[in-house]
Amino acid sequence: AQSVTQLDSQVPVFEEAPVELRCNYSSSVSVYLFWYVQYPNQGLQLLLKYLSGSTLVKGINGFEAEFNKSQTSFHLRKPSVHISDTAEYFCAVSDLGGFKTIFGAGTRLFVKA
Amino acid sequence: EPEVTQTPSHQVTQMGQEVILRCVPISNHLYFYWYRQILGQKVEFLVSFYNNEISEKSEIFDDQFSVERPDGSNFTLKIRSTKLEDSAMYFCASSGQGAREQYFGPGTRLTVT
């Protein structure tokens, strides 16, 4: 079974500052890793994914994440945030069979002017 | 760009009533899923469906829940006798060959009174 831990429930940050949202996972098998963003009262939008290959993956809206197998982490980063990045961010994992995705509890990113 | 659609966007029902939530997955996708998100909580996996049968389900998905693909385009979630605790946002998702990343619909907000 897989599990996902998002270490910060809320991250306040000033506009144009860098941000890192932390995610650790647990699994006995190889996994795919994802970050989703949820804007208020909206559905889930895929930000980026790690399936295989390069451990540094780039996504939409200037976000990137690095897969670290030894530390079982998949932290999300952005070098300079905007007010519009204010949202809930979910880290997620699925096994290679892909029949279900397990989500973390979410991190609320709040960007202040 | 193809997308997953869900209807209705908001459903209000009385406790004990049956509800059917509808989803139209992306047309060439083969794997279908339902998730729910209780207000302020994380997204939880309910069930996955492939080749006209359930491939995996969570402990949440008890006998009150059922899924069906009644035709070539729709995918439905039925709750036979709703309870107050079924109030949540329900997300449908689909994925293609290889069942890697899942594409989520905008959700149906179910309110049980």
Tab-separated table of C-alpha atoms in Angstrom:
chain	number	residue	atom	x	y	z
A	1	ALA	CA	0.000	0.000	0.000
A	2	GLN	CA	1.086	3.532	-0.669
A	3	SER	CA	0.840	6.619	1.489
A	4	VAL	CA	1.660	10.272	0.992
A	5	THR	CA	2.684	12.830	3.587
A	6	GLN	CA	2.642	16.517	2.884
A	7	LEU	CA	4.676	18.044	5.624
A	8	ASP	CA	3.142	21.513	5.632
A	9	SER	CA	-0.585	22.163	5.818
A	10	GLN	CA	-0.157	25.863	5.031
A	11	VAL	CA	2.646	27.833	3.439
A	12	PRO	CA	2.399	31.627	3.430
A	13	VAL	CA	4.886	33.371	1.157
A	14	PHE	CA	5.373	36.829	-0.301
A	15	GLU	CA	4.885	37.469	-3.988
A	16	GLU	CA	8.031	36.899	-6.104
A	17	ALA	CA	9.634	34.805	-3.358
A	18	PRO	CA	10.640	31.176	-3.993
A	19	VAL	CA	8.596	28.378	-2.515
A	20	GLU	CA	9.007	24.677	-1.824
A	21	LEU	CA	6.103	22.397	-0.940
A	22	ARG	CA	7.286	19.175	0.600
A	23	CYS	CA	6.006	15.692	-0.127
A	24	ASN	CA	7.196	12.301	1.077
A	25	TYR	CA	5.739	9.003	0.049
A	26	SER	CA	5.848	5.423	1.186
A	27	SER	CA	5.530	2.420	-1.078
A	28	SER	CA	6.849	-1.108	-1.332
A	29	VAL	CA	6.678	-0.971	-5.140
A	30	SER	CA	7.680	1.441	-7.853
A	31	VAL	CA	5.317	4.355	-8.231
A	32	TYR	CA	4.282	7.236	-10.385
A	33	LEU	CA	4.205	10.630	-8.657
A	34	PHE	CA	2.035	13.647	-9.326
A	35	TRP	CA	1.296	17.150	-8.151
A	36	TYR	CA	-2.202	18.531	-8.614
A	37	VAL	CA	-3.459	22.059	-7.976
A	38	GLN	CA	-6.957	22.947	-6.856
A	39	TYR	CA	-8.103	26.546	-7.089
A	40	PRO	CA	-11.028	27.586	-4.873
A	41	ASN	CA	-14.272	25.866	-5.851
A	42	GLN	CA	-12.662	24.119	-8.796
A	43	GLY	CA	-11.526	20.629	-9.720
A	44	LEU	CA	-8.057	19.135	-9.780
A	45	GLN	CA	-5.571	20.198	-12.423
A	46	LEU	CA	-2.424	18.199	-13.102
A	47	LEU	CA	0.665	20.355	-12.524
A	48	LEU	CA	3.329	17.791	-13.303
A	49	LYS	CA	4.132	14.115	-13.160
A	50	TYR	CA	7.050	11.767	-12.707
A	51	LEU	CA	6.706	8.494	-14.575
A	52	SER	CA	10.315	7.560	-15.321
A	53	GLY	CA	13.537	9.040	-16.637
A	54	SER	CA	14.904	12.388	-15.506
A	55	THR	CA	14.292	13.003	-11.830
A	56	LEU	CA	13.697	16.720	-12.382
A	57	VAL	CA	10.333	17.288	-13.960
A	58	LYS	CA	8.914	20.561	-15.154
A	59	GLY	CA	5.240	21.351	-15.163
A	60	ILE	CA	2.859	24.125	-15.963
A	61	ASN	CA	2.912	27.626	-14.495
A	62	GLY	CA	6.666	27.522	-13.840
A	63	PHE	CA	6.553	24.715	-11.271
A	64	GLU	CA	9.059	21.896	-11.085
A	65	ALA	CA	9.610	18.911	-8.823
A	66	GLU	CA	12.463	16.576	-8.106
A	67	PHE	CA	12.055	12.869	-7.481
A	68	ASN	CA	14.470	11.582	-4.864
A	69	LYS	CA	14.185	7.825	-4.560
A	70	SER	CA	16.576	7.438	-1.638
A	71	GLN	CA	14.659	9.997	0.419
A	72	THR	CA	11.279	8.959	-1.024
A	73	SER	CA	10.480	12.587	-1.677
A	74	PHE	CA	8.922	14.588	-4.478
A	75	HIS	CA	9.105	18.233	-3.445
A	76	LEU	CA	7.476	20.922	-5.554
A	77	ARG	CA	9.284	24.194	-6.204
A	78	LYS	CA	8.783	27.494	-7.918
A	79	PRO	CA	11.496	30.178	-8.033
A	80	SER	CA	9.102	33.146	-7.961
A	81	VAL	CA	5.438	32.906	-7.010
A	82	HIS	CA	2.532	35.071	-8.076
A	83	ILE	CA	-0.662	36.004	-6.271
A	84	SER	CA	-2.482	33.750	-8.746
A	85	ASP	CA	-0.601	30.713	-7.390
A	86	THR	CA	-2.703	30.866	-4.231
A	87	ALA	CA	-4.393	27.461	-4.162
A	88	GLU	CA	-4.357	24.015	-2.562
A	89	TYR	CA	-1.626	21.703	-3.824
A	90	PHE	CA	-1.899	17.935	-3.595
A	91	CYS	CA	0.901	15.435	-3.932
A	92	ALA	CA	-0.253	12.031	-5.152
A	93	VAL	CA	1.131	8.588	-5.870
A	94	SER	CA	-0.059	5.604	-7.844
A	95	ASP	CA	1.423	2.190	-8.393
A	96	LEU	CA	2.454	1.187	-11.880
A	97	GLY	CA	-0.845	-0.609	-12.406
A	98	GLY	CA	-2.487	2.779	-11.982
A	99	PHE	CA	-5.809	1.607	-10.657
A	100	LYS	CA	-5.916	4.186	-7.931
A	101	THR	CA	-4.185	7.359	-6.892
A	102	ILE	CA	-3.495	8.126	-3.255
A	103	PHE	CA	-3.483	11.775	-2.326
A	104	GLY	CA	-1.750	13.653	0.436
A	105	ALA	CA	-3.694	15.922	2.754
A	106	GLY	CA	-2.814	18.991	0.724
A	107	THR	CA	-0.797	22.152	1.281
A	108	ARG	CA	-2.500	25.507	1.102
A	109	LEU	CA	-0.170	27.996	-0.575
A	110	PHE	CA	-1.071	31.556	0.273
A	111	VAL	CA	0.795	34.230	-1.665
A	112	LYS	CA	0.786	37.675	-0.091
A	113	ALA	CA	1.393	40.983	-1.848
B	1	GLU	CA	-8.309	19.705	-25.647
B	2	PRO	CA	-10.490	16.766	-24.559
B	3	GLU	CA	-11.718	16.869	-20.983
B	4	VAL	CA	-13.751	14.925	-18.475
B	5	THR	CA	-17.186	16.375	-17.842
B	6	GLN	CA	-19.526	15.810	-14.925
B	7	THR	CA	-23.199	16.521	-14.329
B	8	PRO	CA	-24.785	17.975	-12.355
B	9	SER	CA	-22.351	20.473	-10.885
B	10	HIS	CA	-24.377	20.575	-7.674
B	11	GLN	CA	-26.913	18.061	-6.392
B	12	VAL	CA	-29.015	18.517	-3.279
B	13	THR	CA	-30.866	15.483	-1.972
B	14	GLN	CA	-32.624	14.337	1.154
B	15	MET	CA	-31.219	11.643	3.393
B	16	GLY	CA	-32.289	8.199	2.258
B	17	GLN	CA	-32.771	9.175	-1.368
B	18	GLU	CA	-30.902	7.614	-4.278
B	19	VAL	CA	-28.601	9.775	-6.375
B	20	ILE	CA	-26.799	9.153	-9.630
B	21	LEU	CA	-23.757	11.218	-10.499
B	22	ARG	CA	-22.804	11.261	-14.135
B	23	CYS	CA	-19.481	11.533	-15.881
B	24	VAL	CA	-18.349	11.554	-19.479
B	25	PRO	CA	-14.706	10.445	-19.570
B	26	ILE	CA	-12.270	11.347	-22.321
B	27	SER	CA	-13.413	9.399	-25.351
B	28	ASN	CA	-10.475	7.040	-25.978
B	29	HIS	CA	-9.744	6.383	-22.311
B	30	LEU	CA	-10.103	2.886	-20.891
B	31	TYR	CA	-9.833	3.358	-17.132
B	32	PHE	CA	-12.386	5.213	-15.053
B	33	TYR	CA	-12.380	6.302	-11.449
B	34	TRP	CA	-14.427	7.999	-8.761
B	35	TYR	CA	-12.969	9.979	-5.889
B	36	ARG	CA	-14.563	12.095	-3.201
B	37	GLN	CA	-13.428	15.079	-1.172
B	38	ILE	CA	-15.276	15.967	1.993
B	39	LEU	CA	-15.106	19.702	2.579
B	40	GLY	CA	-11.693	20.724	3.856
B	41	GLN	CA	-10.290	17.216	3.657
B	42	LYS	CA	-8.139	15.296	1.225
B	43	VAL	CA	-9.209	13.581	-1.946
B	44	GLU	CA	-10.080	9.933	-1.295
B	45	PHE	CA	-10.153	7.094	-3.794
B	46	LEU	CA	-13.486	5.284	-4.117
B	47	VAL	CA	-13.314	2.917	-7.069
B	48	SER	CA	-11.645	2.155	-10.371
B	49	PHE	CA	-13.322	0.515	-13.358
B	50	TYR	CA	-11.781	-1.202	-16.349
B	51	ASN	CA	-13.101	-3.541	-19.005
B	52	ASN	CA	-16.630	-3.253	-17.617
B	53	GLU	CA	-15.796	-4.319	-14.117
B	54	ILE	CA	-14.491	-2.890	-10.883
B	55	SER	CA	-10.720	-3.300	-10.727
B	56	GLU	CA	-10.217	-1.871	-7.252
B	57	LYS	CA	-12.307	-0.263	-4.538
B	58	SER	CA	-11.688	1.320	-1.170
B	59	GLU	CA	-13.341	0.538	2.134
B	60	ILE	CA	-15.493	3.628	1.636
B	61	PHE	CA	-17.103	1.999	-1.406
B	62	ASP	CA	-19.593	-0.196	0.429
B	63	ASP	CA	-22.847	-1.803	-0.729
B	64	GLN	CA	-24.530	1.590	-0.896
B	65	PHE	CA	-22.340	2.522	-3.858
B	66	SER	CA	-22.331	1.155	-7.381
B	67	VAL	CA	-20.804	2.151	-10.688
B	68	GLU	CA	-21.893	1.532	-14.208
B	69	ARG	CA	-20.910	2.301	-17.760
B	70	PRO	CA	-24.368	2.145	-19.309
B	71	ASP	CA	-23.233	3.073	-22.813
B	72	GLY	CA	-20.038	3.919	-24.658
B	73	SER	CA	-19.682	7.383	-23.216
B	74	ASN	CA	-21.129	7.700	-19.709
B	75	PHE	CA	-19.779	6.482	-16.393
B	76	THR	CA	-22.071	6.760	-13.379
B	77	LEU	CA	-21.819	6.540	-9.611
B	78	LYS	CA	-24.986	5.590	-7.766
B	79	ILE	CA	-25.538	6.007	-4.054
B	80	ARG	CA	-28.587	3.956	-3.095
B	81	SER	CA	-29.624	5.553	0.174
B	82	THR	CA	-27.739	8.728	0.920
B	83	LYS	CA	-26.509	9.650	4.392
B	84	LEU	CA	-25.520	13.047	5.731
B	85	GLU	CA	-21.867	11.960	5.679
B	86	ASP	CA	-22.050	11.373	1.915
B	87	SER	CA	-22.028	15.147	1.466
B	88	ALA	CA	-18.849	15.832	-0.459
B	89	MET	CA	-17.398	16.796	-3.813
B	90	TYR	CA	-17.284	13.770	-6.078
B	91	PHE	CA	-14.670	13.702	-8.820
B	92	CYS	CA	-14.657	11.442	-11.824
B	93	ALA	CA	-11.366	10.712	-13.571
B	94	SER	CA	-10.210	8.745	-16.573
B	95	SER	CA	-6.907	7.556	-17.965
B	96	GLY	CA	-5.735	6.064	-21.205
B	97	GLN	CA	-3.726	3.032	-22.238
B	98	GLY	CA	-1.100	2.292	-19.606
B	99	ALA	CA	-3.262	3.925	-16.930
B	100	ARG	CA	-0.725	6.582	-16.011
B	101	GLU	CA	-1.912	10.072	-15.210
B	102	GLN	CA	-5.561	10.530	-14.503
B	103	TYR	CA	-7.558	13.428	-15.855
B	104	PHE	CA	-10.124	14.782	-13.454
B	105	GLY	CA	-13.514	16.299	-14.085
B	106	PRO	CA	-14.667	19.501	-12.370
B	107	GLY	CA	-16.615	17.577	-9.737
B	108	THR	CA	-20.186	17.294	-8.510
B	109	ARG	CA	-20.933	18.814	-5.140
B	110	LEU	CA	-23.398	16.528	-3.361
B	111	THR	CA	-25.285	17.990	-0.411
B	112	VAL	CA	-27.393	15.599	1.656
B	113	THR	CA	-29.914	17.286	3.953
